[in-house]
mmCIF file of C-alpha atoms in Angstrom:
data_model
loop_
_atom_site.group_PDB
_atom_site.id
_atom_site.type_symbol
_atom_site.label_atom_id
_atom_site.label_comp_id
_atom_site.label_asym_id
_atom_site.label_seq_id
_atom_site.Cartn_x
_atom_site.Cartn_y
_atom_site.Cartn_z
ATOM 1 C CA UNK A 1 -13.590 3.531 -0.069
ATOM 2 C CA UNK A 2 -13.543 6.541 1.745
ATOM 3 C CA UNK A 3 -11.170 8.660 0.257
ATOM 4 C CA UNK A 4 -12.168 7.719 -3.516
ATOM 5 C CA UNK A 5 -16.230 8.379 -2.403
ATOM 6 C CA UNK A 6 -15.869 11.694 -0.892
ATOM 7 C CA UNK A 7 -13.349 12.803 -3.905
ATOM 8 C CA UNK A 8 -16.341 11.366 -6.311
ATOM 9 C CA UNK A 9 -19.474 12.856 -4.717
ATOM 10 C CA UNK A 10 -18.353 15.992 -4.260
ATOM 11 C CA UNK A 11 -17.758 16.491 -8.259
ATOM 12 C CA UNK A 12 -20.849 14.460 -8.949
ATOM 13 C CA UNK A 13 -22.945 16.865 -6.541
ATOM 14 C CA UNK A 14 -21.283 19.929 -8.834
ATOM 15 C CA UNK A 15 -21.564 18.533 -12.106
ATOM 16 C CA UNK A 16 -17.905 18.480 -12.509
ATOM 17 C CA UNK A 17 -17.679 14.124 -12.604
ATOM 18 C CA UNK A 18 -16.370 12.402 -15.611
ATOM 19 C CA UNK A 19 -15.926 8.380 -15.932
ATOM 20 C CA UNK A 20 -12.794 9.539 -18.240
ATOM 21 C CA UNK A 21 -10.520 11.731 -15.927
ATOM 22 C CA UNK A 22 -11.818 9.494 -13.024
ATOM 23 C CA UNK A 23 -10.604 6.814 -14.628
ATOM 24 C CA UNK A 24 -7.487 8.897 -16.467
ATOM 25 C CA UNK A 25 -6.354 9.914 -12.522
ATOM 26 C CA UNK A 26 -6.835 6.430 -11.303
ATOM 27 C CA UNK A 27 -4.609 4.638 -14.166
ATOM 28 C CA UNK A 28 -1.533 7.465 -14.248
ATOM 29 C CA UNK A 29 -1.804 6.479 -9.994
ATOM 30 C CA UNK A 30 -1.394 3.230 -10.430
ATOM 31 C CA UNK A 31 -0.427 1.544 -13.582
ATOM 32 C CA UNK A 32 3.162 3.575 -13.838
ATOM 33 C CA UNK A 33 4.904 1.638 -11.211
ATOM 34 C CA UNK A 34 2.841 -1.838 -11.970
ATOM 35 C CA UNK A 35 3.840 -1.604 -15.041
ATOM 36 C CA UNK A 36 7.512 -0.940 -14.050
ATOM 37 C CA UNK A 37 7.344 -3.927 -10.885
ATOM 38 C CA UNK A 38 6.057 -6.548 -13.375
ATOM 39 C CA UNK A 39 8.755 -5.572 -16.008
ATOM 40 C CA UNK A 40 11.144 -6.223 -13.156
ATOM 41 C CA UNK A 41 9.347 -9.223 -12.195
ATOM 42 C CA UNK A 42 9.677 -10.557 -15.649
ATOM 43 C CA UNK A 43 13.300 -9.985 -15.759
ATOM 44 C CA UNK A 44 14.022 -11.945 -12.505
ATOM 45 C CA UNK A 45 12.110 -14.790 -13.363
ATOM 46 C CA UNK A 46 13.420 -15.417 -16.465
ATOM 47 C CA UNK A 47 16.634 -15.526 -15.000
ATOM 48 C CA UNK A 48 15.620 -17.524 -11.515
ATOM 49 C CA UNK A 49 12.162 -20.079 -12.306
ATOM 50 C CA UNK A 50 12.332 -23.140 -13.611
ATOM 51 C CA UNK A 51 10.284 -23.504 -17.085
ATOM 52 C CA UNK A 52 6.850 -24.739 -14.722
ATOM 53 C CA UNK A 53 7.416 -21.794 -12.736
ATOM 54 C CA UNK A 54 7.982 -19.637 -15.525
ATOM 55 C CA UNK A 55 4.896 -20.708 -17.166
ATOM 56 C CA UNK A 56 2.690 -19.895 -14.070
ATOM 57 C CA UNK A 57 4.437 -16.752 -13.786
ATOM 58 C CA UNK A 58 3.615 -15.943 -17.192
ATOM 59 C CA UNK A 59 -0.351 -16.262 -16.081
ATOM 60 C CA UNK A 60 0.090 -14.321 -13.496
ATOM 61 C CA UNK A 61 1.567 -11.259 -15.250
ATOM 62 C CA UNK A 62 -1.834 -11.892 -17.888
ATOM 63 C CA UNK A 63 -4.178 -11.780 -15.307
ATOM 64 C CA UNK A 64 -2.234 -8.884 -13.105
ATOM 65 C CA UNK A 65 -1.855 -6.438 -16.147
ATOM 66 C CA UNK A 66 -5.514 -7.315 -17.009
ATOM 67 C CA UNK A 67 -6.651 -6.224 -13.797
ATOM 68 C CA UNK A 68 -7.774 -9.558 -12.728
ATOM 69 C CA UNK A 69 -5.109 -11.395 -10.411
ATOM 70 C CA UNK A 70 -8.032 -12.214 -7.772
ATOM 71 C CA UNK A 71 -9.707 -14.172 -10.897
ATOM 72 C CA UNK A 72 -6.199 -16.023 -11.178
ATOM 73 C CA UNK A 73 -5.521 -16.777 -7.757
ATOM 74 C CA UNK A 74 -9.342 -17.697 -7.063
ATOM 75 C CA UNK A 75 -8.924 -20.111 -9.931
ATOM 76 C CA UNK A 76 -5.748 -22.108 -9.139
ATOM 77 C CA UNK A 77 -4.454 -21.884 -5.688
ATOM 78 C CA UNK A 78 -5.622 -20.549 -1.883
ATOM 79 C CA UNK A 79 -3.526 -17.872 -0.364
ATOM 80 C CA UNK A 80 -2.073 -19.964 2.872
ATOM 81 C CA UNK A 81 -0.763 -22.928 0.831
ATOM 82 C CA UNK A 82 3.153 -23.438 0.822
ATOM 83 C CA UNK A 83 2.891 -22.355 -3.218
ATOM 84 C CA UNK A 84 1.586 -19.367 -2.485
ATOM 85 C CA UNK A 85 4.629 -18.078 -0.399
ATOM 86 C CA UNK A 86 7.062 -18.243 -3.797
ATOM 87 C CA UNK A 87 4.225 -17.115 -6.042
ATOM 88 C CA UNK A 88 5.583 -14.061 -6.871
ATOM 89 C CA UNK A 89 2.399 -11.640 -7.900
ATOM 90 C CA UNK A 90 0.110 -13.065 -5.705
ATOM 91 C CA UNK A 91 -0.104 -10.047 -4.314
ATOM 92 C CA UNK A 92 -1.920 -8.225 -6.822
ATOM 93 C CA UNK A 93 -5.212 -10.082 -6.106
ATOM 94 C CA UNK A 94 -6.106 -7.102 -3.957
ATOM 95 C CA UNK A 95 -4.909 -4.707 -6.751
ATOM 96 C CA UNK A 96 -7.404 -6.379 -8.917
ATOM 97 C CA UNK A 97 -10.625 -5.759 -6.313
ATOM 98 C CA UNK A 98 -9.509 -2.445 -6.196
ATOM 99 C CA UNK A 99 -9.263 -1.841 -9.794
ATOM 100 C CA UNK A 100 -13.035 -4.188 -10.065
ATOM 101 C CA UNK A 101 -13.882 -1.466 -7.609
ATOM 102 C CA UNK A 102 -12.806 1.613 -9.391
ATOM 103 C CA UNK A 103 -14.823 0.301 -12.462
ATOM 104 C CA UNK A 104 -18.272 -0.207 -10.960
ATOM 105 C CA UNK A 105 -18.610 1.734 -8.084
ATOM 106 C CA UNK A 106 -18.037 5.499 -9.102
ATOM 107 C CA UNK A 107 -20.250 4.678 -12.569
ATOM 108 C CA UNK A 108 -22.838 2.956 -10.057
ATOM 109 C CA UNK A 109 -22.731 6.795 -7.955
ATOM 110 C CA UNK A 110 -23.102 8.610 -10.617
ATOM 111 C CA UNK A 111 -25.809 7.100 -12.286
ATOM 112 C CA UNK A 112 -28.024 6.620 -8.654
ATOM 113 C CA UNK A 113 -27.148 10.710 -8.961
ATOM 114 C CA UNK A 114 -28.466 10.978 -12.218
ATOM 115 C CA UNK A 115 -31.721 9.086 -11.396
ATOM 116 C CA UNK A 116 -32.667 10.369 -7.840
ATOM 117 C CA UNK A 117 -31.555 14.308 -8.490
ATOM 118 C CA UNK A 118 -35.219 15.058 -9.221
ATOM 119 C CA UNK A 119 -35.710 14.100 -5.814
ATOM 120 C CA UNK A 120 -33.817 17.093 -4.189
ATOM 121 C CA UNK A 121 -30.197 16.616 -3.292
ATOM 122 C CA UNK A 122 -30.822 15.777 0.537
ATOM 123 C CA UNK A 123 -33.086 12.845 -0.310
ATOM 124 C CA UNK A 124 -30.665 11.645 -3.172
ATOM 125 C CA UNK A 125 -27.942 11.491 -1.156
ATOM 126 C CA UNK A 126 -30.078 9.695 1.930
ATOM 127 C CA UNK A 127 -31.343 7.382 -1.091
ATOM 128 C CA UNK A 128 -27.642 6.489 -2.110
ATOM 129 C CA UNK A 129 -26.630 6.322 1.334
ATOM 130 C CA UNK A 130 -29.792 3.796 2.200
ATOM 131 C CA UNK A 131 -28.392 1.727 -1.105
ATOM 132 C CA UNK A 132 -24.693 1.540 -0.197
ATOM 133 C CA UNK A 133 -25.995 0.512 4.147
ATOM 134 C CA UNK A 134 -27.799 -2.519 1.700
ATOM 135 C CA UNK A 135 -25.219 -3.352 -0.373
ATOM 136 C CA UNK A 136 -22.738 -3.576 2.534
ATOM 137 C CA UNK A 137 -25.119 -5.709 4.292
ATOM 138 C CA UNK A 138 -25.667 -8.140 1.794
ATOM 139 C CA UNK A 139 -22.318 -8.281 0.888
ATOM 140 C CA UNK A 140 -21.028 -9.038 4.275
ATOM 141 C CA UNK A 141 -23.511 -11.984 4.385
ATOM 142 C CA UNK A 142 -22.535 -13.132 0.962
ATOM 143 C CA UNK A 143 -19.320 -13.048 2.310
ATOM 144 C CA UNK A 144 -19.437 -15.105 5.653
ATOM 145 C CA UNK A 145 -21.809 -17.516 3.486
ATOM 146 C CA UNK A 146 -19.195 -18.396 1.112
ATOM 147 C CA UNK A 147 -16.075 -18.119 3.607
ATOM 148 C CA UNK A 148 -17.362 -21.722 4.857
ATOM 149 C CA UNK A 149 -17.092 -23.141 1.096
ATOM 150 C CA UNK A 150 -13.916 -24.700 -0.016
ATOM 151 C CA UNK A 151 -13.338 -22.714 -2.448
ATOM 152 C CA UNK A 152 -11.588 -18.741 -1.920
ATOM 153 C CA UNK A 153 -14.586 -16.964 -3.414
ATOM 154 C CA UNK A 154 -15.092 -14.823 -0.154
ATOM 155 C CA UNK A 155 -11.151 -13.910 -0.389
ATOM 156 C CA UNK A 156 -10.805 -13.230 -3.476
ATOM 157 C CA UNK A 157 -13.801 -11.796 -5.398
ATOM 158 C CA UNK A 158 -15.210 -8.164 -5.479
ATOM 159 C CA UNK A 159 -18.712 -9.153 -4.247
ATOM 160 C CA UNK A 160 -18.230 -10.241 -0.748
ATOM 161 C CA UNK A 161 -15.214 -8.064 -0.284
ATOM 162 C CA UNK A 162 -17.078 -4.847 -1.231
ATOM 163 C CA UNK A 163 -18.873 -4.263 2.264
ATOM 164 C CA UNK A 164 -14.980 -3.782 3.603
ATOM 165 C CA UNK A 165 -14.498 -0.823 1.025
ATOM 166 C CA UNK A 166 -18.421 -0.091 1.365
ATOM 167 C CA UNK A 167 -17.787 0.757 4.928
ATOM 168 C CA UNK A 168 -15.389 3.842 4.332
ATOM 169 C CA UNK A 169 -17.800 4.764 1.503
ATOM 170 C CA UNK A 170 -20.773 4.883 3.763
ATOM 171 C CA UNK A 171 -18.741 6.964 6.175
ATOM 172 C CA UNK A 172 -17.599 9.307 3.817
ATOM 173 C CA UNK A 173 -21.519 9.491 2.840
ATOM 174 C CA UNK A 174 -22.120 10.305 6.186
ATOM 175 C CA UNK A 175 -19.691 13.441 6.854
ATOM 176 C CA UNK A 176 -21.305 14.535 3.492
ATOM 177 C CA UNK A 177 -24.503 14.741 4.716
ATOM 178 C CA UNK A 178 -22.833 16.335 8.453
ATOM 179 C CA UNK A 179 -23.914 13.451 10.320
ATOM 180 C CA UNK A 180 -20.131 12.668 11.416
ATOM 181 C CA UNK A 181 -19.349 16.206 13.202
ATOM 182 C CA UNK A 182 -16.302 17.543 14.524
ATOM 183 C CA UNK A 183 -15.635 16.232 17.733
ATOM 184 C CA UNK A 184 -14.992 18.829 20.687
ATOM 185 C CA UNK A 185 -13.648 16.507 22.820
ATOM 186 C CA UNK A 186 -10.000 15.260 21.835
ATOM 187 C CA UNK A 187 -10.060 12.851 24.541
ATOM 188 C CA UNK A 188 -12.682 10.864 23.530
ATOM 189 C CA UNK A 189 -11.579 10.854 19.863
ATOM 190 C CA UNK A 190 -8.402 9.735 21.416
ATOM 191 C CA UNK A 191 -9.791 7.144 22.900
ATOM 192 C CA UNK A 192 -11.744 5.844 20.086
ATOM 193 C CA UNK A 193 -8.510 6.014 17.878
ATOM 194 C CA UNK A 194 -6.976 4.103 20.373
ATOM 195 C CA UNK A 195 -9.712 1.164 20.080
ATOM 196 C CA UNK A 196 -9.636 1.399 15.997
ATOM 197 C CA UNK A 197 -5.853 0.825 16.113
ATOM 198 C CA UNK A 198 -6.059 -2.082 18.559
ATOM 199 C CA UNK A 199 -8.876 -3.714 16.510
ATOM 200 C CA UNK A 200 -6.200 -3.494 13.423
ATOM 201 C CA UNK A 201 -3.313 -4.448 15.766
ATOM 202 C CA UNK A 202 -5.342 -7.418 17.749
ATOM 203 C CA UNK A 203 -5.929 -9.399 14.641
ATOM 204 C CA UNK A 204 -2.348 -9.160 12.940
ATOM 205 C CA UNK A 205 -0.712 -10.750 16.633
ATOM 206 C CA UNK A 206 -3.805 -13.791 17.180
ATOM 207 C CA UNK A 207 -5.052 -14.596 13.683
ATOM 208 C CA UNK A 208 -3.324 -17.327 11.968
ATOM 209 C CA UNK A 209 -3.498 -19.982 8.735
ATOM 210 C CA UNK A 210 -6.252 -21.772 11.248
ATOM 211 C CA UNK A 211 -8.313 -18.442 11.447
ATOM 212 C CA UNK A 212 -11.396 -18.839 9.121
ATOM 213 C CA UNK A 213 -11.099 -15.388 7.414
ATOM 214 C CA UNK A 214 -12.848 -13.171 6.008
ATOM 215 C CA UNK A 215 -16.415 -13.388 7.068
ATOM 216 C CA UNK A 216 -17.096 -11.842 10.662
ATOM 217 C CA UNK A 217 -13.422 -12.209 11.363
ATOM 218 C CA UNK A 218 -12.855 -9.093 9.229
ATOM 219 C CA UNK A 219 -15.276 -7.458 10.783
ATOM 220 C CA UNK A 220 -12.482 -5.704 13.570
ATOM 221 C CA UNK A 221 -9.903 -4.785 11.555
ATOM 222 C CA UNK A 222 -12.632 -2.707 9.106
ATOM 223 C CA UNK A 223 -14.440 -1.558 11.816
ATOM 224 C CA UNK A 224 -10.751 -0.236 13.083
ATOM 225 C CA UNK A 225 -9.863 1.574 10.606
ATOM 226 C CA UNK A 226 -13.088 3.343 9.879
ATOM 227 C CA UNK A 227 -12.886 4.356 13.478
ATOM 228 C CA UNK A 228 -9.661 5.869 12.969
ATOM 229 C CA UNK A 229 -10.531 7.676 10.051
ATOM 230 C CA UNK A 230 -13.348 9.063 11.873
ATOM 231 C CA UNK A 231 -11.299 10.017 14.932
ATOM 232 C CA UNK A 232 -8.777 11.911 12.377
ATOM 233 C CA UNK A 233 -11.926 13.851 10.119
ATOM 234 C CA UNK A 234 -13.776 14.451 13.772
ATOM 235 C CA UNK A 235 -10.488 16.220 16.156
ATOM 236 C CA UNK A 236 -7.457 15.685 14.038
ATOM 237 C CA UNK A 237 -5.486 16.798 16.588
ATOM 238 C CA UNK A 238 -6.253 13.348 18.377
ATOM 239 C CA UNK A 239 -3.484 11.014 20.075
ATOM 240 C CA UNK A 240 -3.521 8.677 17.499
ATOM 241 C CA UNK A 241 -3.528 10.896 14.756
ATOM 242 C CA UNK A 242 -0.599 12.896 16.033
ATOM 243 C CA UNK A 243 1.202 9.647 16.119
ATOM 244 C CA UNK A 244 0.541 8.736 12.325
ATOM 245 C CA UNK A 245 1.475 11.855 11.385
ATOM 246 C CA UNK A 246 5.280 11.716 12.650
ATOM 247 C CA UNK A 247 7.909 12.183 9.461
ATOM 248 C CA UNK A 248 8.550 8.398 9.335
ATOM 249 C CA UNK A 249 5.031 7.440 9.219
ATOM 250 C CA UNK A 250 4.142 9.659 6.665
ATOM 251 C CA UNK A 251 7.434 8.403 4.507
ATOM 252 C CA UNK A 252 6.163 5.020 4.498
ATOM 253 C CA UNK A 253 2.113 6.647 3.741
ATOM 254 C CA UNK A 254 4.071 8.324 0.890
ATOM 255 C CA UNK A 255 5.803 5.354 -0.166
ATOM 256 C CA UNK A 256 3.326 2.451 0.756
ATOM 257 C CA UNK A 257 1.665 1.713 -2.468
ATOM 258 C CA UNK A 258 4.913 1.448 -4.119
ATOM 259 C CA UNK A 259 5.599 -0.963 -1.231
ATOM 260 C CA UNK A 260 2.674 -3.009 -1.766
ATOM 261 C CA UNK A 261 4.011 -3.728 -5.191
ATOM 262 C CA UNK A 262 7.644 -4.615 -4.437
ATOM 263 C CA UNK A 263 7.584 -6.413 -0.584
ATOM 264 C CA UNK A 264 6.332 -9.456 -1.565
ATOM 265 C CA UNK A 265 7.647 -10.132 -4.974
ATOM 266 C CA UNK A 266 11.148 -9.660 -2.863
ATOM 267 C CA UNK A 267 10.206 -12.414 -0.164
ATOM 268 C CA UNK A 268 8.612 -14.341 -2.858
ATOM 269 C CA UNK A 269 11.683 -14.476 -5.094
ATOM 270 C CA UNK A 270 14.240 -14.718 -1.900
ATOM 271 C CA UNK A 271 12.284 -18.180 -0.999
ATOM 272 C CA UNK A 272 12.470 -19.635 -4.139
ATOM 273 C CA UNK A 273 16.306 -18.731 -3.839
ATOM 274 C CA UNK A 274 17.035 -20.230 -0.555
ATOM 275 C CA UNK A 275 14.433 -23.167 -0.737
ATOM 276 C CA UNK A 276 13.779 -22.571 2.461
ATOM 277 C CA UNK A 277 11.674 -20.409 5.060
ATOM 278 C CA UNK A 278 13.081 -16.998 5.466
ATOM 279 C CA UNK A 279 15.225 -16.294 9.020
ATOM 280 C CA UNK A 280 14.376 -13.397 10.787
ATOM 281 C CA UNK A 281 17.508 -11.653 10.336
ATOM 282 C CA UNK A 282 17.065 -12.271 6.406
ATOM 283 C CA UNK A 283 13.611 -10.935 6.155
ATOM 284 C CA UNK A 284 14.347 -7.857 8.135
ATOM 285 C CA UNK A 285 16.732 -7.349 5.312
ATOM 286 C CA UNK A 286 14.614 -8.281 2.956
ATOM 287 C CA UNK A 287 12.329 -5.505 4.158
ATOM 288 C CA UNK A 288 14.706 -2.704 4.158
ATOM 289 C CA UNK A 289 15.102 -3.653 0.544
ATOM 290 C CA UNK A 290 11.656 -3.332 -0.193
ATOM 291 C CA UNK A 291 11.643 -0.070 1.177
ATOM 292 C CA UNK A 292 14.395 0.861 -0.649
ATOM 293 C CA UNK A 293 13.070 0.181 -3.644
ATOM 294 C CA UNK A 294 9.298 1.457 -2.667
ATOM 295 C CA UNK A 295 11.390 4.762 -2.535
ATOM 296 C CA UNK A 296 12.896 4.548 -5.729
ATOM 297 C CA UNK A 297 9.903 3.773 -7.162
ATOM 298 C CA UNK A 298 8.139 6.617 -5.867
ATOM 299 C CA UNK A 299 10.112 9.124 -6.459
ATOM 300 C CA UNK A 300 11.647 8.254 -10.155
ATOM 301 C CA UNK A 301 8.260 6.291 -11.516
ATOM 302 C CA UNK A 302 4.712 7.534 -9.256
ATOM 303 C CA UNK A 303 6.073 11.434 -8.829
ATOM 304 C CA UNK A 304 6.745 12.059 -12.621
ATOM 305 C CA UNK A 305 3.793 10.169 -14.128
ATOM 306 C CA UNK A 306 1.270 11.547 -12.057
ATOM 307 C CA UNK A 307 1.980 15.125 -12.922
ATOM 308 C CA UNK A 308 -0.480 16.924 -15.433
ATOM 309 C CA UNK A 309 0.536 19.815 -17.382
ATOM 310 C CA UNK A 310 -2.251 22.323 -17.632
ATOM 311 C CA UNK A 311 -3.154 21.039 -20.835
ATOM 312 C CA UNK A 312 -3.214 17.686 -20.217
ATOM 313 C CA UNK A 313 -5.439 15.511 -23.015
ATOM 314 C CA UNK A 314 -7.165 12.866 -20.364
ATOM 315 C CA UNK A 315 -8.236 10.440 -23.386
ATOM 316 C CA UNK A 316 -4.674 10.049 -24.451
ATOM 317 C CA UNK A 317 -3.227 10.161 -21.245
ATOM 318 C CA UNK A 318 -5.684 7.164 -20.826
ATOM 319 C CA UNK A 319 -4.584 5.271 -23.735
ATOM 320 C CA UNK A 320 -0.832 5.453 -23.258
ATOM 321 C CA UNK A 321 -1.420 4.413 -19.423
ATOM 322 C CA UNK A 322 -3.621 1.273 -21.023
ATOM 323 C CA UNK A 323 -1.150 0.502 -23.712
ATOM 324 C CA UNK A 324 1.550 0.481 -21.398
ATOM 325 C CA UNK A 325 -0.007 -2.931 -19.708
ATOM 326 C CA UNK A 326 0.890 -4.546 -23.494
ATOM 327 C CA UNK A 327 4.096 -5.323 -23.048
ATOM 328 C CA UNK A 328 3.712 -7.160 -20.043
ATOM 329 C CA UNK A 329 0.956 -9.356 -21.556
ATOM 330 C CA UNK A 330 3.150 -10.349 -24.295
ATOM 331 C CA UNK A 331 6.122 -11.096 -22.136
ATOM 332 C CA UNK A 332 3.654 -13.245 -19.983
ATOM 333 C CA UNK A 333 1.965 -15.080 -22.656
ATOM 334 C CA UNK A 334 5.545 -15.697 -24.215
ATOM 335 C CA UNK A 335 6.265 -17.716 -21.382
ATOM 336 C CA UNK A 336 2.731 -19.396 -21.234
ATOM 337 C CA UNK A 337 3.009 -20.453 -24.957
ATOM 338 C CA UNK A 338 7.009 -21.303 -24.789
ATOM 339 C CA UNK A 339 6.067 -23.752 -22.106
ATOM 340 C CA UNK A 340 8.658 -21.691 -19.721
ATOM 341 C CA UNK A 341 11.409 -21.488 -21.807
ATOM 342 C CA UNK A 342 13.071 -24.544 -21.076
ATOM 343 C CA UNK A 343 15.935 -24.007 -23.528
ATOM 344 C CA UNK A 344 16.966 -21.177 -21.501
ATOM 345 C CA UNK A 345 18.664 -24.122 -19.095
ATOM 346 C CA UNK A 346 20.543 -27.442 -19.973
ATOM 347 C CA UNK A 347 19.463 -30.764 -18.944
ATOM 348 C CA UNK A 348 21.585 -31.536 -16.319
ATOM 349 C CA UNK A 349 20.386 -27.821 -14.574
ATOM 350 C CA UNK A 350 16.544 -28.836 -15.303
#
């Protein structure tokens, strides 16, 4: 939220904003190595699922290269229930609020520009700000109203998730305007770092499947890391900062959204192997793989596809990143319509 506002504003405030290469710099970010994971994915499981696996699999890639996995896993399954630990894109629900995000909320700033300009550009930008405060706040409530429903609305849908990215987008809004100012003291941004990294910390070592999340109970973590952004924009020479910025932190920053993808269809798939809950020793390993591969990734898939030659054609580059998500939906609705493949197995193995 606040990297992908203050990269937004700033070209919508000089005139230099366009839906297309927004959306054109967004898909050659992402959709390279999704496109590559799922492939993988697809691979494995036709090897490894059963033909009722398979089939649900087969969904999953659908909804995942449709940019809708939180639709999918909203529909058919929580994300605490013993399925859900072999369900091997799961994952991608958040990939699909993000993309949900990417669609509405830089077309929603740029129009609000559009329409309040006349104004003067200081009251346009307190007017979005204003509108983006409200949002947050009525998504938050939306949020904690629905967390108490049965179903996983609150976890899985853009609406009451979007104060949580609304929150970095308000504070980008905010060192915009100058009302988040360098800080002269390094000891209090320290300090404030400090608390931001134990409200992300605090959660992750007392929250559990009993935990009624999100709602209010997502409140600390966002509220950490917005305070550690702020720390790093306010004195980045701050403790904290410092600390995040040693070579192995910034490998895995480098690295991490390749390692979103592949960690958990690795666990996934290494559960469904064993049939059993993972041993310490064996996730560990498991891990080291996923950064292994995250690093692969990254450096033969992300690095070359994101480059742009001076004369790069953004509409095409577009298209080709799109049609690149049509494979996968015809490998997973193969295995919806095949019923799983069953004759991939003989009886006795079925």
């Amino acid at each position: 939220g606040f990297l992908i506002t203050s990269l937004v504003m700033a070209r919508i405030e000089t005139g230099s904003f366009s839906l297309v290469d927004f959306f054109e710099r967004r898909a050659s970010r992402l959709l390279p190595a999704l496109v590559a994971m799922l492939l993988a994915v697809a691979g494995t499981g036709f090897i490894m699922l059963t033909p009722r696996e398979l089939v649900l699999l087969g969904e999953d890639l659908t909804a995942t290269a449709l940019f809708g996995m939180n639709f999918q896993g909203w529909a058919t399954a929580g994300y605490f229930g013993q399925e859900a630990s072999t369900r091997v894109l799961l994952h991608a629900w958040s990939l699909g609020v993000e993309e949900q995000f990417y669609l509405v909320f830089p077309a929603g700033l740029w129009l609000a520009w559009i329409a309040l300009r006349r104004f003067g550009q200081a009251r346009a930008r307190g007017l979005i700000l204003a509108a983006v405060a409200m949002m947050m706040a009525g998504s938050l409530w939306l949020q904690q109203f629905l967390v108490n429903w049965p179903s996983s609305a609150a976890f899985y849908l853009l609406p009451p998730r979007m104060w949580e990215l609304g929150t970095g987008a308000l504070l980008a809004l905010l060192a915009a305007r100058g009302l988040v100012r360098q800080s002269h003291s390094a000891a209090m941004a320290s300090a404030i770092a400090i608390v931001g990294l134990a409200l992300i910390v605090w959660p992750t070592m007392t929250y559990d499947k009993g935990t009624i999340f999100p709602g209010l109970t997502a409140v600390p973590p966002v509220l950490g890391a917005a305070m550690l952004i702020w720390a790093g924009t306010a004195t980045p020479g701050n403790l904290v900062s410092r600390m995040l910025s040693i070579r192995p932190m910034v490998g895995i920053g480098l690295v991490s959204y390749s390692l979103y993808l592949w960690h958990w269809p690795v666990l996934a798939f290494a559960r469904l192997w064993t049939g059993r809950p993972l041993e310490l020793v064996e996730a560990a390993g498991l891990a080291a793989l996923s950064i292994a591969l995250a690093a692969l990734s990254w450096r033969l898939v992300e690095q070359p596809l994101r480059r742009r030659g001076p004369r790069a054609r953004v509409g095409r580059r577009l298209a080709i990143a799109l049609l690149a998500c049509i494979p996968v939906i015809a490998i997973g609705q193969l295995f919806v319509w095949s019923n799983g493949l069953p004759g991939r197995a003989g009886d006795a193995i079925l």
